[in-house]
Each structure stands twice: as C-alpha cells, then as structure tokens.
Coordinates of C-alpha atoms in Angstrom, one line a residue:
X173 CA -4.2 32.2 -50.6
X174 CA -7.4 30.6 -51.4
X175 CA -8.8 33.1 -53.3
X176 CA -5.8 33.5 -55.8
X177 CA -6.4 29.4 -57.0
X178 CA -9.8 29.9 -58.0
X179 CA -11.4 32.0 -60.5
X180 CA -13.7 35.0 -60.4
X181 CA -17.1 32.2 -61.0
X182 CA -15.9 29.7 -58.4
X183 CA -15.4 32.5 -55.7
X184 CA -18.6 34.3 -56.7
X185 CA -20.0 31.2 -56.6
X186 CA -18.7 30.7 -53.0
X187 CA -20.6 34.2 -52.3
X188 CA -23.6 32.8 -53.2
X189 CA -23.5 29.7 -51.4
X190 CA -26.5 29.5 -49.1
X191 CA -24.9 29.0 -45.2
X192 CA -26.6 26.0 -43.7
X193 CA -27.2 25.5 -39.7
X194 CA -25.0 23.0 -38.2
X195 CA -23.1 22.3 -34.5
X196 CA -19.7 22.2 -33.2
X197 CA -18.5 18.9 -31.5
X198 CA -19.1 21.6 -28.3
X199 CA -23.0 21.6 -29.4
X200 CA -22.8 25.0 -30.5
X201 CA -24.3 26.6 -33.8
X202 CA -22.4 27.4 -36.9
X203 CA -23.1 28.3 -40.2
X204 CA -21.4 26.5 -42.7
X205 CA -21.9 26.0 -46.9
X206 CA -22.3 22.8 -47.9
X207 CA -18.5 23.2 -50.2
X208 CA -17.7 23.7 -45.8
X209 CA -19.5 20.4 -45.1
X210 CA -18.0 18.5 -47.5
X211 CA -14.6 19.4 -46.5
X212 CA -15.0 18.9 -43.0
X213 CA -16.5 15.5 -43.9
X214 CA -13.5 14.2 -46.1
X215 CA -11.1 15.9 -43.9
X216 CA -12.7 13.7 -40.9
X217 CA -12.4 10.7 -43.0
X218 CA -8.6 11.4 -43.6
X219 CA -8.0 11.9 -39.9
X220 CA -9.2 8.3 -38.8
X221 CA -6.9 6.9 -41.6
X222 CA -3.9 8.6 -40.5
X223 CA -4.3 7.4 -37.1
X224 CA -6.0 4.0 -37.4
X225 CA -4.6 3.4 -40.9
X226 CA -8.1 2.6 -41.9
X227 CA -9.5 2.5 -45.5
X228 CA -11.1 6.5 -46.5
X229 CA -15.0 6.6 -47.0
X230 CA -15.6 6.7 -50.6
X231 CA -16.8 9.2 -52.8
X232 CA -20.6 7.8 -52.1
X233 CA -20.1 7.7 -48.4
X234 CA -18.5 11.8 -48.6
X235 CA -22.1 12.7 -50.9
X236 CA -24.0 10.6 -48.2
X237 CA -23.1 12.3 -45.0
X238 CA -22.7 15.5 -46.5
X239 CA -26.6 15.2 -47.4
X240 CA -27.2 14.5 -43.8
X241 CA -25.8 17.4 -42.8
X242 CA -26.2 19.9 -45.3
X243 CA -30.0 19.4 -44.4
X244 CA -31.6 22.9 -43.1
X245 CA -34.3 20.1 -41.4
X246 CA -34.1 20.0 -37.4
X247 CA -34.8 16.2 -37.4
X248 CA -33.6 13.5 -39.8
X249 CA -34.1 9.5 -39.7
X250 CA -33.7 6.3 -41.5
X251 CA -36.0 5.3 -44.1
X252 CA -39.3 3.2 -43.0
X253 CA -38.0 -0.7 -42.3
X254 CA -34.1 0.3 -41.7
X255 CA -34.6 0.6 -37.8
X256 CA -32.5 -0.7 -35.1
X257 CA -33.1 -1.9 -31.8
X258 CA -32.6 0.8 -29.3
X259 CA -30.5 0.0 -25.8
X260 CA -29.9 2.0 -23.2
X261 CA -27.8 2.3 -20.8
X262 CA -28.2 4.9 -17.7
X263 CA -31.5 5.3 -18.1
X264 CA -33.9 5.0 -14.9
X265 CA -31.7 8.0 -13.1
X266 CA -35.0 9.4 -11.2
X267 CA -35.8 12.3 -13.5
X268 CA -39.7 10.8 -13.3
X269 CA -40.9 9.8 -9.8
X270 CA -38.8 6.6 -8.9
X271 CA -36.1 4.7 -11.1
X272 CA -38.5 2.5 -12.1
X273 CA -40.8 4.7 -12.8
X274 CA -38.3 5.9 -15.5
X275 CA -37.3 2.5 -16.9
X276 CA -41.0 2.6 -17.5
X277 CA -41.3 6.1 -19.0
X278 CA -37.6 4.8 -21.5
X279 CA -39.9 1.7 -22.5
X280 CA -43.6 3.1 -22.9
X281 CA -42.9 6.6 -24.6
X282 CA -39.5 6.5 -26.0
X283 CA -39.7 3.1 -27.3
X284 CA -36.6 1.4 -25.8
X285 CA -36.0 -2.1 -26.9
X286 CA -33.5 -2.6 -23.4
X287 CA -33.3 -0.5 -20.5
X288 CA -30.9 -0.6 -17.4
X289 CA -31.1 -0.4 -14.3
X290 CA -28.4 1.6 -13.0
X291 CA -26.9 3.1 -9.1
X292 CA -26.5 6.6 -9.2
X293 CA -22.7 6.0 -8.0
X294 CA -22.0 4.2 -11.5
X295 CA -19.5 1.7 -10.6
X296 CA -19.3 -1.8 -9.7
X297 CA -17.1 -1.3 -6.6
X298 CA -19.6 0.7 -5.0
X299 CA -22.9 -1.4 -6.1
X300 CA -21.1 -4.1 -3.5
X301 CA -21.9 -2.0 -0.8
X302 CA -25.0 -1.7 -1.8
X303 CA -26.2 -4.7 -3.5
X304 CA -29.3 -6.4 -1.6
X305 CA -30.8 -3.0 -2.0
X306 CA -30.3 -2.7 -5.8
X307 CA -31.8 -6.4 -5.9
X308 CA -34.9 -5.2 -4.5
X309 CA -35.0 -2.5 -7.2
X310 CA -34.1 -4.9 -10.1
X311 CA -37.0 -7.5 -8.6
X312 CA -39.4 -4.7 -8.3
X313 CA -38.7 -3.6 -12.0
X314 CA -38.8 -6.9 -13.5
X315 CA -42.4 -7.0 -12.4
X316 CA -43.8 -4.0 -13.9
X317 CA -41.5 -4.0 -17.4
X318 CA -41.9 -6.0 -20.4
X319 CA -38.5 -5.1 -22.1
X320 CA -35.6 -6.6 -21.3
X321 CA -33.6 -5.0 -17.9
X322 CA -30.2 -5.2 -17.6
X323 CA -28.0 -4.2 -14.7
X324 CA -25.2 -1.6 -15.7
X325 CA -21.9 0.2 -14.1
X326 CA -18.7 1.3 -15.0
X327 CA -15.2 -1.0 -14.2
X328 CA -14.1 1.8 -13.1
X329 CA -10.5 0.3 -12.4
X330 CA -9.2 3.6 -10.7
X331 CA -11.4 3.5 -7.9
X332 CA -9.3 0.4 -6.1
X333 CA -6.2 3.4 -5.4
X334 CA -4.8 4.5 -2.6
X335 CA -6.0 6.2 -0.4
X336 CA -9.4 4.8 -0.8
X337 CA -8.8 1.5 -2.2
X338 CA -6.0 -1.2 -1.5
X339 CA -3.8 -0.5 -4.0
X340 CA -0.7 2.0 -4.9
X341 CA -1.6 4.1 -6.8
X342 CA 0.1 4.0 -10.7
X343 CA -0.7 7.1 -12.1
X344 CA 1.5 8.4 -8.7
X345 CA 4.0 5.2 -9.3
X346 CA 4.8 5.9 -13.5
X347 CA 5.9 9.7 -13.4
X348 CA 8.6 8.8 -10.5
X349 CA 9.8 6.2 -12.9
X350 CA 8.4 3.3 -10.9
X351 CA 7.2 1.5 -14.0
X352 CA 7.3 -2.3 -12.2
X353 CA 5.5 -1.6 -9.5
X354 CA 3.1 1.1 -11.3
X355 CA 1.7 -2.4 -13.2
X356 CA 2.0 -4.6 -10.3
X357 CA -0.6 -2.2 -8.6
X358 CA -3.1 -2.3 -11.9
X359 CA -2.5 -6.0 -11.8
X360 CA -3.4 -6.5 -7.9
X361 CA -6.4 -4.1 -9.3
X362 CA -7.8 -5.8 -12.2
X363 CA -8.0 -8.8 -9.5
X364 CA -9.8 -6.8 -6.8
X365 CA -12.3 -5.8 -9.8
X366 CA -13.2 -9.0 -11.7
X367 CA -14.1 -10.1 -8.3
X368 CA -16.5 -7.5 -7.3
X369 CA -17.9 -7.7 -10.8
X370 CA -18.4 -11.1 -10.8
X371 CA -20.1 -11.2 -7.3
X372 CA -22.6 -8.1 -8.6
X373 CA -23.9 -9.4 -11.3
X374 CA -24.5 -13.0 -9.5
X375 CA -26.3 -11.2 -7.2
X376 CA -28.5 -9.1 -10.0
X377 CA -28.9 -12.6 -11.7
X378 CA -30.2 -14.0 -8.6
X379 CA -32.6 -10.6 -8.5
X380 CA -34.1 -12.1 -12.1
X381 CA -32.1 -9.2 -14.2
X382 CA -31.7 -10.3 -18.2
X383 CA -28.4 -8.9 -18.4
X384 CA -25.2 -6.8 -17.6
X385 CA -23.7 -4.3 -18.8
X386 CA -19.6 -3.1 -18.2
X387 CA -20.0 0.3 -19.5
X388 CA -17.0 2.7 -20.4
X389 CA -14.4 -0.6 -20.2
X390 CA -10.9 0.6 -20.9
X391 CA -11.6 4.2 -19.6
X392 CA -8.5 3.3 -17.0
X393 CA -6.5 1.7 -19.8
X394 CA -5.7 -1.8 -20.8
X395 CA -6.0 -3.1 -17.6
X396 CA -9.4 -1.9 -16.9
X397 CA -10.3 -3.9 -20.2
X398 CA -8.9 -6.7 -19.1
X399 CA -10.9 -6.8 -16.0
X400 CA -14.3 -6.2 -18.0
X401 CA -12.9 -9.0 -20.7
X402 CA -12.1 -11.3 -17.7
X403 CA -15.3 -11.0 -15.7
X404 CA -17.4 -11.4 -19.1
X405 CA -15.9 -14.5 -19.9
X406 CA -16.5 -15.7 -16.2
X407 CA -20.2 -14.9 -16.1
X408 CA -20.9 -16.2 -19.6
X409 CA -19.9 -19.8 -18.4
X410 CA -22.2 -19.5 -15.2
X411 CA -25.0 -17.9 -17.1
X412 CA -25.2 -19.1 -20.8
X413 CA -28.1 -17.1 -21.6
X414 CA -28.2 -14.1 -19.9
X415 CA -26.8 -11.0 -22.0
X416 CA -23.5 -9.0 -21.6
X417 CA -22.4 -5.7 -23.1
X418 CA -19.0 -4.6 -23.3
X419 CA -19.4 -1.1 -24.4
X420 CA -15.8 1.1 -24.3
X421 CA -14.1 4.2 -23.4
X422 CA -12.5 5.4 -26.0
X423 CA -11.7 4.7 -29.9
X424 CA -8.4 3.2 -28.7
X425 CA -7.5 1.3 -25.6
X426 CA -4.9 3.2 -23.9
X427 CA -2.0 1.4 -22.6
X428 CA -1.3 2.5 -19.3
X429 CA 0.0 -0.9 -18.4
X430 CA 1.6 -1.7 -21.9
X431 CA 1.9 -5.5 -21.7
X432 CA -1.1 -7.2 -21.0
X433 CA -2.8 -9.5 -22.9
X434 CA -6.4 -11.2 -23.5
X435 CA -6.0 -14.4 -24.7
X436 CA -2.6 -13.6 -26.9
X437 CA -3.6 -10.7 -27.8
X438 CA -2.3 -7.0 -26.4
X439 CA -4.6 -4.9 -25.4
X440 CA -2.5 -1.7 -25.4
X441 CA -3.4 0.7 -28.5
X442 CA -5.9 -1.7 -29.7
X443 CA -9.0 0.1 -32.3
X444 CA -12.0 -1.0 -32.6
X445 CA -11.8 -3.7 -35.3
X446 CA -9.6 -6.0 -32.2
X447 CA -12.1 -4.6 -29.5
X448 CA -15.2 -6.2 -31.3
X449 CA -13.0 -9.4 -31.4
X450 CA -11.7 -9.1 -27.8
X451 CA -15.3 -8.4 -26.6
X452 CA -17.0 -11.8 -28.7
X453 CA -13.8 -14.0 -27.5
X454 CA -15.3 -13.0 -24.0
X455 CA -18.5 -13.9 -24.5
X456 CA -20.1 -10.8 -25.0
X457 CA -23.4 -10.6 -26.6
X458 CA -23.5 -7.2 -27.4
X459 CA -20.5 -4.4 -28.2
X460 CA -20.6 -0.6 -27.7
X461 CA -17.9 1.3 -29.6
X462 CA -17.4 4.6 -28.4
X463 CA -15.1 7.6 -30.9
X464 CA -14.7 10.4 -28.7
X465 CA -15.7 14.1 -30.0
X466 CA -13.0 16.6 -30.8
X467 CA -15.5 19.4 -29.8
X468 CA -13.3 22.3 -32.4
X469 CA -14.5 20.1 -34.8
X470 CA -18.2 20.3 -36.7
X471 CA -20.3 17.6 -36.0
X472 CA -20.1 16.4 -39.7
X473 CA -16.2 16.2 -39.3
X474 CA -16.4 13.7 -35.9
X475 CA -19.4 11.8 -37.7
X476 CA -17.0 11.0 -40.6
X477 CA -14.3 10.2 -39.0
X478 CA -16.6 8.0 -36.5
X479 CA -18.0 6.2 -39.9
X480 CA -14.3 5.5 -41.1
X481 CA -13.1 4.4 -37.7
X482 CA -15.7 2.0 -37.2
X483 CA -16.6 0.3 -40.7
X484 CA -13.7 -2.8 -40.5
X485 CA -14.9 -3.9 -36.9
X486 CA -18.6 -3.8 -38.0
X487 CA -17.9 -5.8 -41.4
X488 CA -15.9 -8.1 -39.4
X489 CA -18.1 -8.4 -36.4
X490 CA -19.6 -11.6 -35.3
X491 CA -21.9 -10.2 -32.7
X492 CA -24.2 -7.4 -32.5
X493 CA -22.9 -4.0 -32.6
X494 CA -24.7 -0.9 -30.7
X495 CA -22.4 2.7 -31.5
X496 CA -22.7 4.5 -28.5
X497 CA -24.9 8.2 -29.3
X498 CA -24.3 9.3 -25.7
X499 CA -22.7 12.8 -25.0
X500 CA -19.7 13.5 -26.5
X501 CA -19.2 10.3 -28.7
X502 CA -19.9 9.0 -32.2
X503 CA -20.8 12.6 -33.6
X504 CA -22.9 13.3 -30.8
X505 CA -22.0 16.6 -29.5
X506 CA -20.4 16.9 -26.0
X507 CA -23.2 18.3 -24.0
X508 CA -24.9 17.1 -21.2
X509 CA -28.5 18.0 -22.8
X510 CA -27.5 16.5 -26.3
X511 CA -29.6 18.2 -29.3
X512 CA -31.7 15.9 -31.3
X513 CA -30.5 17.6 -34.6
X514 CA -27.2 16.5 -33.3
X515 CA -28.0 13.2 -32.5
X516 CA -30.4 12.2 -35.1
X517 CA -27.8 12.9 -37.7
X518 CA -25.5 11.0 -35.9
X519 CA -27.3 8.0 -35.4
X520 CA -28.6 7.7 -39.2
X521 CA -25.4 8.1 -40.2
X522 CA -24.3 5.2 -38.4
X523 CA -27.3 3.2 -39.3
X524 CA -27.1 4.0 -43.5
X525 CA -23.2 3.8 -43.8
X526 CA -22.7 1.1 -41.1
X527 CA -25.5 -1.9 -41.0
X528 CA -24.4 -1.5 -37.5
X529 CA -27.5 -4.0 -35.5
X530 CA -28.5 -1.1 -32.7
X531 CA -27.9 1.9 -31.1

C-alpha cells in the first residue's frame, strides 16, 4: 500500500537510501534509513502525547534527534562546556576488589560527580538488619573519597507482605474483591516503611554519609511513593543540609491504592511534571525521572518519546533534575550490559533537548 502513494523517484529514492546501524529498545542491532529514523522518532513523540497529553517535539526537536541517531559514529556527546554533573546510583557493587574500592574506581576513572554506597540486597527493609555494618563501610569510604557519598536503596513497599512481612498481602486481597482491606494493608505498609527508612538513613547520617537516595519510589504504586515522599520530608527537617534523591519507577505512578494523597495531591496516575513537584514539596534536593523502554521499539522511538514525556516537568522544575540512563529507561536499551552507542545517544539527547541539570 505504501508503494502505490508514492512515485517511481521517491521509491527509487527509498532504494537508494543508505541503511544506518541502530538498536532495538531490547539492545539488539537493526538497520534502519534515516526516512525509518525519523518516523520512529515522530511516531515516539505522538505516543507520549496520546497518553500524557503532552505538547509533540517540534519540527527542530524531530531534525535534532534524528541527527543523533542517524549517525553511523559508535560514540556521540554534547558539545565542549554543555556537561552535566554525573550521579550514580548502584555503583560500588564489588566488581573491583572491595565496594569501596569501586566507589573509588566510579570517582577516579569514570569521573563521577556522586557515588553511592549501596547493600547488595537493595532495599531499606533489609539494610535494618544490617545497619552497624553498612556504617562501618560508609565511614570507611568517606575517608578515602573526595566526591560526595550517598547512601542508596529501594522502598521497596512489597517486601512488608505476608508471609515474610507483617502485613496482608494486597496484590492477594484486590483480585478476591477485597478492595478495603487490600489498602488498609498498603497503608499499615507505608507506616512500617517510612519508619525503617527514617531509622536507616539516621544511622548513615550518623556514619558521616552526604546523602540518601530512595531509588525506584513508586515501583509498588502510590503507596510506595508516599512512603518515599513521607520519609523525605521527615529527614529534610532533621538534616537541612544533607541531600535527598527521589528517583522513580516508572513514567507514571501506578495506583494500586487509588486514593492517597501527598499533601492534597493524588498520587495515583500521576506523570512526571506532578512527580518533580511532589518530590521538591518533600524536600528533595535532587529528582530522577525514569520512562521505561518498550523494547519492540528502536532506540530513537523510546528517546523521543522520553524527550516529550519529560520536557513540562523539567521547564517547570524547581530543583535539580538527573534522567535516569540505567538499563531499560530513558532510551537506554534494556540490557544488563547497556551499549555505550545506546547510551550516549540517550544521554545527549536528554542533555541538548532538555537543559535537564545531571544525569
């Protein structure tokens, strides 16, 4: 059907159309012509507005990406003096000698601006159990770095379930219809968490740490945000000056309770123009928005659709905003090993389009 609407030049023309390496949201090659590009790149951008109802990349924004990834080049990057500051969270996972020894190797050869220190079991409900021993490890790294060390888990709302934590269990509770007491168990959780948040990052304060981090908030719904937002605004008032990231789950909070609110606001089906708000009210210093990858997609389509998702909350932000470039987010390809022509291209397109303050 395509080849009937266009005439003998424009489909010769399509013949001759140089095929151009590029990746799947899966991380695997394709060839595509730039025509392909483009059209994967505005047909991204018209997918975020028909779910977000956000404004489409304009026609400079569509020429821009489709540069960035109609490039045959394995790397690209920013022009000289458009840098950002670099955080990282997970790093320091003992692929080098010791922890440290990797918060070290993140700081002296990749150049990170902020590391974290992190517990292989990434949550805050199991840190607990094992917090005068990651105190020792924060103390001992604060004395051999020079950049910034923050301590970093998941809320990880789920974990405080039956038949391992105190609490029913909802995602049993909601498919037998048991919608009240399915969101009385979240909110017994969400009280459970803030608590053992709270009493981690005291101690990690205590162990001279410069900051925490709630990574993945909202990955168990509205409830695990509120947790995150709740324990944020609690450890802001006892430390003023230490920094807090809130960096989230998912493009959009899910609602798997439905009603609760932060401060008169609903969490449920929130995007990420209300999360950067949410996350400031709070008192964090630093938010990480997270689009997740539809890994049938190219790269260049989940970039641009990332781009158009995220412009109104970074325009309308009041604090600093770090996309998350991590496996299977913001363009980045789901792969555990992510590939740097992935990435790279995923990161400057964040950084030209967006102004966004980090990554």
């Amino acid at each position: 059907m395509l080849a009937r609407s266009l005439s003998n030049d424009q489909i010769e023309g399509e013949r001759l159309e140089e095929r151009i390496p590029t990746r799947l949201g899966d991380g695997s090659y394709a060839e595509l012509t730039r025509s392909e590009i483009r059209a994967d790149v505005e047909a991204g951008s018209e997918a975020a507005v028909r779910r977000a109802k956000v404004a489409p990349l304009d026609e400079a924004e569509i020429d821009h990406l489709t540069d960035i990834y109609a490039s045959p080049s394995r790397f690209t990057a920013v022009d000289i003096g458009r840098e950002v500051v670099l955080s990282y969270d997970g790093c320091g996972s003992q692929c080098i000698g010791t922890r440290i020894n990797d918060l070290q190797s993140y700081e002296q050869m990749l150049g990170a601006d902020l590391v974290e220190l992190w517990h292989m079991d990434y949550c805050y409900k199991a840190v607990r159990t094992v917090l005068p021993h990651e105190q020792g490890a924060m103390k001992a790294a604060q004395a051999v770095l020079t950049a910034p060390v923050q301590y970093g888990a998941m809320p990880d709302l789920g974990r405080y379930t039956r038949p391992n934590g105190p609490c029913p269990n909802w995602s049993e509770l909601m498919p037998l219809g048991r919608i009240d007491e399915a969101r009385a168990a979240q909110e017994e959780a969400v009280e459970h968490l803030v608590r053992d948040i709270v009493l981690v990052c005291q101690g990690m304060a205590a162990a001279g740490a410069d900051g925490f981090d709630f990574d993945t908030s909202g990955a168990a719904g509205d409830a695990d945000l509120l947790a995150a937002l709740t324990a944020a605004e609690t450890l802001r008032a006892e430390f003023p000056d230490l920094g807090i990231e809130i960096g989230m789950a998912s493009e959009c909070t899910l609602g798997m309770h439905g009603q609760l609110e932060y401060r008169g606001t609903r969490l449920a089906g929130m995007w990420p123009h209300d999360q950067v708000k949410v996350a400031a009210q709070a008192g964090a210093h630093i938010w990480g928005p997270a689009v997740n990858i539809n890994t049938g997609k190219t790269c260049a389509w989940n970039a641009a659709r990332t781009v158009a998702l995220l412009r109104r909350a970074c325009e309308e932000a009041e604090i600093a905003v770090h996309p998350n470039v991590g496996m299977g987010v913001c363009g980045v390809p789901m792969t555990l090993r992510a590939p740097v022509d992935a990435v790279c291209r995923a990161s400057r397109a964040l950084v030209d389009l967006l102004r966004i303050d980090g990554l």
